[in-house]
Amino acid sequence: MNPFTRRNALRALAAGTAGLTVTTPGRALAGTAGGARQRAFAAAAEEFAVPEPVLLAVSYLKSRWDYNAGTPSTGAGFGPMHLTDLRTVAGGGSHHDKGAEDPRGDTARTPLTVRAPEAAAAVPSLQTVDLAAELTHATPESLRTDPVQNIRGGAAVLAHYQRELRIDSSDPADWYGAVARYSGASDSTAAAFFADEVFGTISGGASRITDDGQAVRLDARPGVQPRRTQLRSLDLPAGQRGGVEAPTELSAEWIPAPYQEIEGGYGNHDKAERPRGQRITHIVIHDTECTYDAAIGLVQDPTYLAWHYTLRSTDGHIAQHVLTKDVGWHAGNWYVNAKSIGVEHEGFAAQGTWYTEAVYRTSAKLVRYLADRFGIPLDRDHILGHDNVPGTTPDTVAGMHWDPGPYWDWAHYFELMGAPLKSWATRATGLVTINPDFAANRPAFTGCESAGTACTLRGSSAVVLRSEPRVDAPLLPDPGLHPGGSPSTMDISDVGSRVSAGQRYAVAEVRGDWTAIWFLGQVGWFHNPASAPAAQPALGQVVTPKPGVTSIPVYGRAYPEAGAYPEGITPQELVPLQHSLLAGQKYVAGPTLPSEYYWATTFDASKHVVVRGETRYVQIQFGHRAAFVKLDDVVLGLP
């Protein structure tokens, strides 16, 4: 089977087995099914007369049965059952935290000033921890932090919803309405999507080891046919799709961002004719750094900025704001903005919160749909985190945002998209794909709640690089983030010495359990023992400087040469970043891209111009962020 056929087969498999979780080969189960977490589900199901498969599947769609160290999700939910308590979670944020980037990233225009959103008021229907406390007589604190009490609370809430529907049945099929209500959705389409995913999980079964080492299993029940007509009893309004560009089975609505003239200019995105005018080559994954409601308020402000989609954490509901043909102001790099779609997820990367399974699933379906529609490969060269987008020029590098952060589970996300982070390579190739065990990989970051304080240890996609092959060696320096040569830090926002799952790098050296890769013009070491590998062999091409050249410049954008600009449009200066690609170094080659600049500085979209040059660029995995080198400066080849 060729790679393209295999990729399509994997996508079809993922779409048809959304309820299944397959244990990664080589990563053996650490616990035993029937342990404490499994017994807690069984006991709570019996105590509150909830069918055990329903309780297990609801929990899976909220948290994948994880404890998450008793910390809140991005939707203010706690524990395996995601009991919500908005009072204890910050509702404001700064969109985005610890970053000063201009989201438009176009030096032909005055930088945007980004204001902080106001905190959203708590919604009573999303305060399920209060209802659970009333039903179980447990304290809110224990319901948030004790997984056994949390599971009891979730079971009690489900049973309460079932009683309100006046349905007395032990048949899982008769619990569709209660499950839909547990989603917390505000419309029937979102509630139905959540309930359908829950019953898909019941049908297909699931098993995994949780983040705290608990083996949990849900045996497949393919014969369960849920009573979907119960949804009408919830009296939820129908979802309003409008002209949303999303799979029809997803809960989605059109909440437009205003394109209008304002004092001193216009906002809050640019009209375009993509892909006819420019190919869409990337999708950028963000988190909002504020609540869903606050983000919706911001994107409707013509003086603010706009992105294409926002996803709600509780149920994965989608709001689209900008048509995919148009250009959003979201990534802080105008070249990337002009070539990408921006997808925001309700969340707080700096606060160490976790993302719900509902939002992972909805996002994966949306991104797979967009990738198929626009011919975008499903890999980390094309599906970027905001933290992978390069600064445009040396002076913008330090202010670039770093969401969705090191707690976004890239490996799980790509599995849901049907493009798992696997490799055809069976032995050392000179390249590696970073792919740590998310649950077991727990870097000791700081600054989640306040500067310098230790973050709660939790699973992470990030692997930290050292300057030498030992655990106490300093981190690598990054002159873009730390001028003067000081080493990077373990602050949650500092990506100067950090790699992430799915990214590929060229191997510089191997010493025992340590692997060195080329990173920002230097060698970075990470612990990579065979017993617990943080990376796997990868396939691909690398770039090296052409023979006889000691170094070549690295750029943050792939703009045309000056001669390509028509009269009346000032050429954008080709300013290299702080780093250089030196002779003898290798970096993994991503796509070869045309040089383009989208001149869109006027409200009248008929005057917008796509400037195309003769120069071609290669996107490379240079550091944590991508970068661009001119094709004429490098040699493309095998490692």
XYZ file of C-alpha atoms in Angstrom:
639
model
C 0.000 0.000 0.000
C 1.491 3.358 -1.000
C 1.618 6.178 1.587
C -1.289 8.092 0.046
C -3.573 5.051 -0.023
C -2.530 4.168 3.507
C -3.220 7.696 4.713
C -6.746 7.648 3.260
C -7.370 4.229 4.795
C -6.246 5.488 8.194
C -8.547 8.486 7.900
C -11.493 6.246 7.061
C -10.636 3.953 9.963
C -10.478 6.895 12.379
C -13.793 8.265 11.123
C -15.477 4.896 11.575
C -14.009 3.957 14.960
C -14.173 7.227 16.846
C -15.123 5.441 20.063
C -12.039 3.240 20.110
C -8.718 3.933 21.728
C -5.837 1.725 20.671
C -2.829 1.336 22.927
C 0.319 2.421 21.100
C 2.533 -0.567 20.246
C 5.573 -0.740 22.496
C 3.890 1.231 25.236
C 2.539 -1.509 27.466
C -0.346 -0.946 29.842
C 1.017 0.086 33.214
C -2.066 -0.773 35.261
C -4.560 -3.584 35.564
C -8.170 -3.414 34.387
C -10.496 -3.666 37.347
C -8.312 -1.418 39.499
C -9.366 1.496 41.687
C -10.704 3.764 38.919
C -12.668 0.943 37.301
C -14.145 -0.026 40.682
C -15.097 3.598 41.345
C -17.130 3.691 38.140
C -18.810 0.373 38.975
C -19.655 1.475 42.527
C -21.042 4.866 41.439
C -23.094 3.271 38.690
C -24.659 0.891 41.211
C -25.210 3.568 43.876
C -27.073 5.928 41.560
C -28.615 3.322 39.206
C -26.795 4.582 36.126
C -25.864 1.954 33.496
C -22.123 1.478 33.886
C -21.416 1.719 30.112
C -23.174 5.107 30.051
C -21.177 6.435 32.994
C -17.882 5.198 31.519
C -18.612 6.592 28.059
C -19.717 10.018 29.314
C -16.519 10.277 31.342
C -14.451 9.207 28.339
C -15.934 11.963 26.171
C -15.152 14.529 28.832
C -11.755 13.501 30.187
C -10.752 10.099 28.763
C -11.063 8.962 32.430
C -8.067 11.094 33.443
C -7.662 12.754 36.833
C -5.527 15.669 35.594
C -4.128 16.203 39.083
C -7.391 17.724 40.226
C -6.886 20.790 38.022
C -9.586 22.321 35.793
C -10.090 21.790 32.096
C -10.230 24.678 29.661
C -14.001 24.589 30.230
C -13.686 24.828 34.042
C -14.397 21.120 34.475
C -12.762 18.910 37.109
C -11.966 15.231 37.360
C -12.940 12.203 35.272
C -16.583 13.374 35.098
C -15.719 16.992 34.269
C -17.873 18.538 36.978
C -17.833 22.251 36.207
C -17.124 25.076 38.633
C -16.696 28.422 36.902
C -16.232 30.235 40.207
C -12.805 28.668 40.726
C -11.407 29.272 37.220
C -10.331 32.617 35.813
C -12.720 33.776 33.132
C -10.742 36.634 31.645
C -7.298 36.165 30.171
C -5.350 38.354 27.835
C -5.707 36.771 24.397
C -2.929 35.805 24.413
C -1.023 35.463 27.628
C 2.657 36.471 27.841
C 2.880 37.697 24.253
C 3.044 41.116 22.626
C 2.720 40.159 18.973
C 0.769 42.109 16.397
C -1.724 39.434 15.301
C -1.816 40.834 11.780
C 1.972 40.739 11.412
C 2.014 42.974 8.329
C 4.740 45.607 8.499
C 3.008 47.605 5.756
C 0.374 48.581 8.338
C 0.330 50.124 11.793
C 0.462 47.360 14.447
C -2.808 46.485 16.126
C -3.240 47.163 19.819
C -4.852 44.152 21.443
C -6.945 44.658 24.575
C -7.818 42.098 27.223
C -11.336 40.619 27.331
C -13.626 41.001 30.283
C -14.338 37.985 32.455
C -17.543 36.191 31.544
C -20.198 35.632 34.193
C -20.744 32.109 35.475
C -23.653 30.276 33.825
C -25.778 28.405 36.403
C -26.308 25.412 34.097
C -22.528 24.998 33.932
C -22.106 24.879 37.725
C -22.591 21.110 37.944
C -20.298 20.820 40.958
C -23.002 22.596 42.986
C -25.689 20.180 41.828
C -23.394 17.223 42.535
C -22.698 18.524 46.046
C -26.425 18.829 46.724
C -27.111 15.312 45.433
C -24.193 13.505 47.106
C -23.617 15.650 50.231
C -19.920 15.757 49.300
C -18.062 19.048 49.498
C -17.327 20.967 46.282
C -13.613 20.681 47.033
C -13.747 16.886 47.278
C -15.837 16.705 44.106
C -13.148 18.689 42.300
C -10.081 16.907 43.662
C -11.057 13.367 44.753
C -11.622 11.166 41.671
C -13.862 8.737 43.564
C -16.130 11.550 44.787
C -15.977 13.155 41.350
C -17.243 9.969 39.708
C -19.990 9.710 42.333
C -20.947 13.301 41.630
C -21.098 12.743 37.886
C -23.239 9.635 38.321
C -25.590 11.526 40.636
C -25.985 14.350 38.110
C -26.709 11.908 35.283
C -29.305 10.124 37.417
C -30.867 13.493 38.316
C -31.193 14.410 34.638
C -32.785 11.008 33.960
C -35.332 11.512 36.740
C -36.245 14.943 35.358
C -37.024 13.210 32.054
C -39.243 10.767 34.024
C -37.582 7.742 32.480
C -37.051 4.679 34.674
C -34.851 2.220 32.792
C -31.568 0.368 33.163
C -31.191 0.026 29.401
C -28.307 2.266 28.201
C -30.350 3.099 25.097
C -32.871 4.945 27.294
C -30.250 7.379 28.625
C -29.705 9.408 25.449
C -31.562 12.476 26.747
C -29.702 12.553 30.072
C -26.361 12.160 28.275
C -27.233 14.981 25.875
C -28.076 17.264 28.792
C -24.823 16.354 30.573
C -22.952 17.849 27.617
C -23.812 21.338 28.895
C -24.694 22.321 25.334
C -26.983 25.265 24.746
C -28.531 23.962 21.516
C -29.879 20.629 20.331
C -27.279 20.099 17.608
C -24.358 20.362 20.039
C -26.127 18.181 22.599
C -26.848 15.543 19.953
C -23.261 15.540 18.734
C -21.981 14.899 22.256
C -24.544 12.169 22.915
C -23.839 10.486 19.575
C -20.109 10.413 20.363
C -20.878 8.909 23.779
C -23.019 6.172 22.284
C -20.443 5.619 19.551
C -17.949 4.959 22.344
C -20.392 2.522 23.962
C -20.770 0.751 20.644
C -17.058 0.533 19.861
C -15.658 0.236 23.362
C -12.450 1.771 24.679
C -9.526 0.975 26.949
C -6.532 2.946 28.107
C -4.237 3.805 30.978
C -5.161 7.114 32.587
C -2.742 9.904 33.358
C -2.374 8.605 36.922
C -1.745 4.987 35.911
C -5.264 3.568 36.192
C -6.292 0.924 33.639
C -9.926 1.400 32.624
C -11.919 -0.572 30.093
C -15.321 -0.203 28.452
C -16.352 -3.368 26.619
C -17.992 -2.795 23.238
C -21.798 -2.899 23.144
C -22.536 -2.731 19.387
C -26.220 -3.609 19.826
C -27.164 -0.459 21.787
C -29.529 1.716 19.710
C -30.018 5.024 21.573
C -33.463 6.621 21.781
C -32.566 9.820 19.971
C -36.133 11.103 20.126
C -35.510 11.912 23.790
C -33.587 14.969 22.632
C -36.894 16.786 22.042
C -37.660 16.563 25.768
C -34.729 18.875 26.591
C -36.435 21.848 24.880
C -33.139 23.108 23.485
C -33.180 25.498 20.531
C -31.961 24.165 17.218
C -28.423 25.026 16.170
C -28.053 27.783 13.595
C -25.596 26.704 10.911
C -26.027 29.472 8.355
C -23.230 29.226 5.798
C -20.798 27.369 8.058
C -17.955 25.508 6.357
C -17.795 22.368 8.521
C -18.882 18.728 8.414
C -22.664 18.503 8.602
C -22.625 16.171 11.617
C -20.870 18.773 13.766
C -22.591 21.395 15.869
C -21.635 24.656 14.190
C -23.003 28.148 13.704
C -22.118 31.304 11.808
C -21.173 34.226 14.059
C -19.603 36.681 11.612
C -16.661 38.912 12.327
C -17.437 42.430 11.098
C -15.561 43.660 8.043
C -16.166 47.388 8.244
C -14.481 50.737 8.170
C -13.574 52.292 11.507
C -11.755 55.427 12.558
C -8.198 55.217 11.276
C -8.719 52.152 9.108
C -10.897 49.058 9.034
C -11.302 45.745 10.791
C -11.034 42.996 11.648
C -9.814 40.742 8.821
C -9.177 40.985 5.079
C -11.295 39.945 2.155
C -9.629 37.604 -0.329
C -10.384 34.930 -2.929
C -8.571 31.888 -1.615
C -7.689 29.339 -2.907
C -8.186 30.913 -6.337
C -6.012 33.900 -5.432
C -3.632 32.089 -3.065
C -3.361 28.474 -1.999
C -4.244 27.680 1.602
C -1.248 25.667 2.793
C -1.480 25.660 6.596
C -3.926 25.383 9.485
C -2.921 27.086 12.739
C -4.109 25.697 16.081
C -4.659 28.299 18.824
C -6.199 28.560 22.230
C -8.247 31.608 23.166
C -6.722 32.486 26.576
C -10.241 33.488 27.586
C -13.629 31.821 27.867
C -15.649 30.935 24.790
C -18.186 33.693 25.462
C -15.439 36.280 25.894
C -13.794 35.170 22.631
C -17.104 35.435 20.784
C -17.496 38.976 22.086
C -14.008 39.910 20.929
C -14.290 38.525 17.425
C -17.460 40.571 16.846
C -15.605 43.794 17.683
C -14.514 45.574 14.470
C -11.633 47.244 16.318
C -10.219 43.875 17.414
C -9.009 40.946 15.298
C -10.620 37.899 13.744
C -9.841 34.265 13.107
C -11.836 31.640 11.242
C -13.238 29.304 13.923
C -13.749 29.146 17.705
C -14.425 25.835 19.491
C -16.189 25.594 22.856
C -14.498 23.363 25.407
C -17.511 21.820 27.127
C -19.114 20.217 24.066
C -16.857 21.045 21.097
C -19.402 23.400 19.523
C -17.986 25.408 16.593
C -18.537 29.036 15.686
C -17.205 30.240 12.322
C -16.436 33.931 11.981
C -14.479 34.387 8.751
C -14.971 32.500 5.491
C -12.044 30.285 4.573
C -11.582 32.271 1.376
C -10.773 35.353 3.472
C -7.683 36.122 5.569
C -7.883 36.274 9.342
C -5.604 38.283 11.643
C -4.543 35.565 14.045
C -0.997 34.185 13.680
C 1.231 37.264 14.092
C 2.898 36.625 10.725
C 1.297 38.063 7.619
C 2.769 35.459 5.268
C 1.308 32.675 7.433
C -1.999 34.514 7.881
C -2.390 34.883 4.123
C -1.790 31.154 3.604
C -3.631 29.660 6.583
C -6.870 29.046 8.458
C -6.929 29.935 12.162
C -8.760 27.617 14.588
C -9.143 28.842 18.171
C -9.959 26.488 21.070
C -11.380 27.719 24.352
C -8.453 27.380 26.702
C -5.716 28.780 28.911
C -2.258 27.458 28.024
C -0.530 29.397 30.801
C -2.864 28.237 33.563
C -2.006 24.601 32.998
C -5.576 23.606 32.191
C -6.422 20.578 30.060
C -8.404 20.196 26.864
C -11.566 18.094 26.823
C -12.006 15.038 24.631
C -15.097 16.683 23.117
C -13.057 19.604 21.795
C -10.254 17.323 20.544
C -12.778 15.242 18.587
C -14.660 18.140 17.074
C -11.459 19.942 16.165
C -9.994 16.804 14.591
C -13.087 16.345 12.420
C -13.055 20.002 11.406
C -9.347 20.107 10.579
C -9.511 16.828 8.647
C -12.423 18.265 6.639
C -10.482 21.453 5.876
C -7.312 19.520 5.032
C -9.191 17.306 2.587
C -10.974 20.255 1.038
C -7.841 22.305 0.418
C -5.308 19.528 -0.119
C -3.342 20.242 3.067
C -1.188 17.319 4.279
C -1.948 16.159 7.805
C 1.486 16.563 9.360
C 3.254 18.999 11.678
C 4.769 20.882 8.730
C 1.292 22.027 7.719
C -0.806 21.736 10.903
C 0.994 24.241 13.098
C 0.494 25.371 16.631
C 0.568 29.122 17.066
C 3.779 28.411 18.963
C 5.319 27.065 15.735
C 4.693 30.235 13.721
C 7.947 32.192 13.299
C 8.484 35.835 14.101
C 8.524 37.990 10.990
C 11.712 39.933 11.745
C 14.268 39.864 14.593
C 12.390 42.461 16.635
C 9.129 40.470 16.660
C 10.528 37.067 17.722
C 10.349 37.628 21.487
C 6.712 38.742 21.414
C 5.309 35.808 19.433
C 2.572 33.819 21.147
C 3.089 30.245 22.258
C -0.360 28.647 22.409
C -1.854 26.027 22.473
C 1.021 25.216 24.829
C 2.882 22.086 25.910
C -0.248 20.409 27.314
C -1.964 20.066 23.926
C -1.850 16.343 23.070
C -0.613 16.394 19.480
C -0.263 12.602 19.235
C -3.860 11.996 20.306
C -5.057 14.808 18.039
C -3.413 13.301 14.960
C -4.772 9.853 15.830
C -8.269 11.336 15.866
C -7.594 12.875 12.435
C -6.627 9.468 11.059
C -2.993 10.485 10.613
C -1.176 9.017 13.625
C 2.392 10.048 14.334
C 3.836 6.807 12.988
C 6.787 6.241 10.717
C 7.598 3.783 7.955
C 11.156 3.737 9.244
C 12.161 0.663 11.249
C 15.718 1.693 12.132
C 17.876 4.802 12.469
C 17.560 7.094 9.460
C 19.322 10.258 10.571
C 15.946 11.879 11.274
C 13.603 11.588 14.236
C 9.975 12.416 14.931
C 9.442 13.649 18.470
C 6.779 11.454 20.064
C 6.972 11.014 23.851
C 4.438 9.066 25.878
C 2.112 11.982 26.668
C 0.928 10.729 30.075
C 4.383 9.705 31.323
C 6.229 12.738 29.932
C 5.936 15.435 32.628
C 8.436 18.280 32.269
C 8.858 20.479 35.334
C 7.588 23.747 33.881
C 7.122 26.909 35.912
C 4.924 29.983 35.640
C 1.500 28.423 35.041
C -0.110 30.448 37.811
C 2.606 32.991 38.674
C 6.181 33.672 37.583
C 8.714 31.195 38.933
C 6.257 28.909 40.704
C 6.213 25.233 39.763
C 3.394 24.061 37.503
C 1.413 20.986 38.460
C 3.159 18.017 36.887
C 1.057 16.687 34.041
C 1.328 14.911 30.695
C 2.914 16.933 27.916
C 3.792 16.802 24.221
C 6.946 18.835 24.865
C 10.485 17.473 25.193
C 13.154 19.703 26.724
C 16.585 20.079 25.106
C 19.862 20.300 27.018
C 23.200 21.756 25.973
C 24.958 18.510 26.961
C 23.784 14.877 27.335
C 22.901 15.005 31.031
C 19.804 15.934 33.006
C 21.463 18.806 34.893
C 22.956 20.489 31.815
C 21.776 24.044 31.012
C 19.040 24.574 28.444
C 19.965 25.942 25.025
C 20.264 29.685 24.457
C 17.915 31.421 22.034
C 19.095 34.918 21.043
C 15.606 35.763 19.787
C 14.061 35.197 23.218
C 17.114 35.811 25.437
C 19.462 38.417 23.942
C 22.936 38.238 25.402
C 23.371 34.473 25.265
C 21.711 33.436 28.520
C 20.108 29.972 28.452
C 16.419 29.385 27.991
C 14.237 28.672 31.002
C 11.572 26.201 32.073
C 8.936 28.931 32.073
C 5.779 27.609 30.450
C 5.962 30.269 27.713
C 9.660 29.827 26.872
C 9.980 27.728 23.696
C 13.707 28.455 23.253
C 14.856 24.925 24.155
C 11.810 22.794 23.502
C 10.523 20.433 20.808
C 7.054 18.945 20.441
C 5.312 15.750 19.341
C 5.140 15.299 15.595
C 8.006 17.651 14.791
C 10.918 16.154 12.834
C 14.585 16.978 13.317
C 17.924 15.897 11.863
C 20.099 13.856 14.218
C 23.524 15.335 14.964
C 24.822 12.656 17.335
C 23.784 9.766 19.598
C 25.457 8.902 22.917
C 23.890 6.021 24.781
C 20.389 7.050 25.890
C 20.807 10.599 24.615
C 20.066 11.949 21.125
C 21.298 15.275 19.770
C 19.468 17.208 17.051
C 20.214 20.363 15.088
C 18.212 23.203 16.631
C 18.555 26.969 16.047
C 22.103 26.646 14.720
C 23.313 24.470 17.600
C 23.089 20.963 18.993
C 20.359 20.132 21.500
C 20.291 16.904 23.530
C 17.240 15.021 24.809
C 16.908 11.828 26.830
C 15.760 9.083 24.487
C 16.216 5.633 26.093
C 14.970 2.553 24.250
C 12.824 1.648 27.264
C 10.919 4.952 27.123
C 11.689 6.646 23.800
C 10.909 10.322 23.300
C 11.334 10.030 19.529
C 11.186 7.512 16.718
C 13.069 7.180 13.401
C 11.576 9.312 10.648
C 11.705 9.621 6.870
C 12.176 12.801 4.889
C 14.619 15.181 3.277
C 16.999 17.682 4.810
C 18.444 21.005 3.702
C 22.110 21.940 3.964
C 23.891 25.067 2.703
C 25.216 24.799 -0.827
C 28.881 23.708 -1.075
C 31.379 26.456 -0.421
C 28.959 28.539 1.664
C 29.710 28.941 5.373
C 26.207 30.094 6.334
C 22.901 31.144 4.833
C 20.169 33.440 6.179
C 16.968 32.129 7.732
C 13.725 34.042 7.335
C 10.435 34.317 9.171
C 8.400 34.872 6.020
C 8.667 33.832 2.366
C 8.346 37.162 0.600
C 9.179 37.965 -3.051
C 12.263 39.723 -4.308
C 11.986 43.530 -4.649
C 11.655 43.395 -8.440
C 8.418 41.434 -8.219
C 6.396 44.287 -6.696
C 4.301 46.361 -9.092
C 4.432 50.135 -9.166
C 2.663 51.689 -6.198
C 3.347 48.844 -3.771
C 6.402 49.261 -1.578
C 8.525 46.076 -1.536
C 8.641 44.256 1.782
C 12.226 44.083 3.039
C 13.753 40.596 3.240
C 15.072 40.751 6.790
C 16.789 37.578 8.110
C 16.152 36.377 11.650
C 18.803 36.332 14.391
C 19.934 32.847 13.427
C 21.877 31.405 10.508
C 22.015 27.956 8.994
C 25.686 26.996 9.128
C 27.706 24.655 6.929
C 27.636 21.093 8.254
C 24.204 21.478 9.849
C 21.023 19.757 8.667
C 17.371 20.642 9.118
C 14.301 18.729 8.045
C 12.741 20.096 4.880
C 9.032 20.784 4.835
C 7.104 22.049 1.823
C 8.679 24.102 -0.942
C 6.664 27.300 -1.130
C 6.238 30.166 -3.592
C 7.239 33.675 -2.605
C 4.091 35.712 -2.151
C 2.948 38.889 -0.460
C -0.725 39.738 -0.112
C -1.019 43.519 -0.307
C -4.307 44.284 1.431
C -3.921 47.651 3.134
C -7.225 49.153 1.915
C -10.848 48.454 2.787
C -11.700 48.131 -0.905
C -10.905 44.475 -1.545
C -10.946 45.011 -5.315
C -7.622 46.817 -4.901
C -5.913 43.980 -3.043
C -2.998 42.412 -4.905
C -1.163 39.088 -4.589
C 2.492 39.842 -5.377
C 4.263 36.753 -6.692
C 8.000 36.453 -7.097
C 10.464 34.107 -8.774
C 12.167 33.237 -5.470
C 11.151 29.941 -3.926
C 11.550 28.963 -0.293
C 11.797 25.765 1.717
C 10.036 25.642 5.058
C 12.297 23.990 7.630
C 11.955 22.782 11.205
C 14.617 25.135 12.540
C 13.776 25.403 16.239
C 10.504 24.985 18.065
C 9.148 27.285 15.380
C 9.302 26.803 11.646
C 11.401 29.062 9.417
C 12.116 29.601 5.715
C 15.283 29.412 3.613
C 15.668 30.279 -0.047
C 15.700 27.206 -2.264
C 18.650 28.635 -4.214
C 20.721 28.760 -0.990
C 20.429 25.087 -0.058
C 20.830 21.526 -1.205
C 17.843 19.231 -0.711
C 18.709 15.621 -0.062
C 18.601 12.605 2.193
C 20.061 12.889 5.712
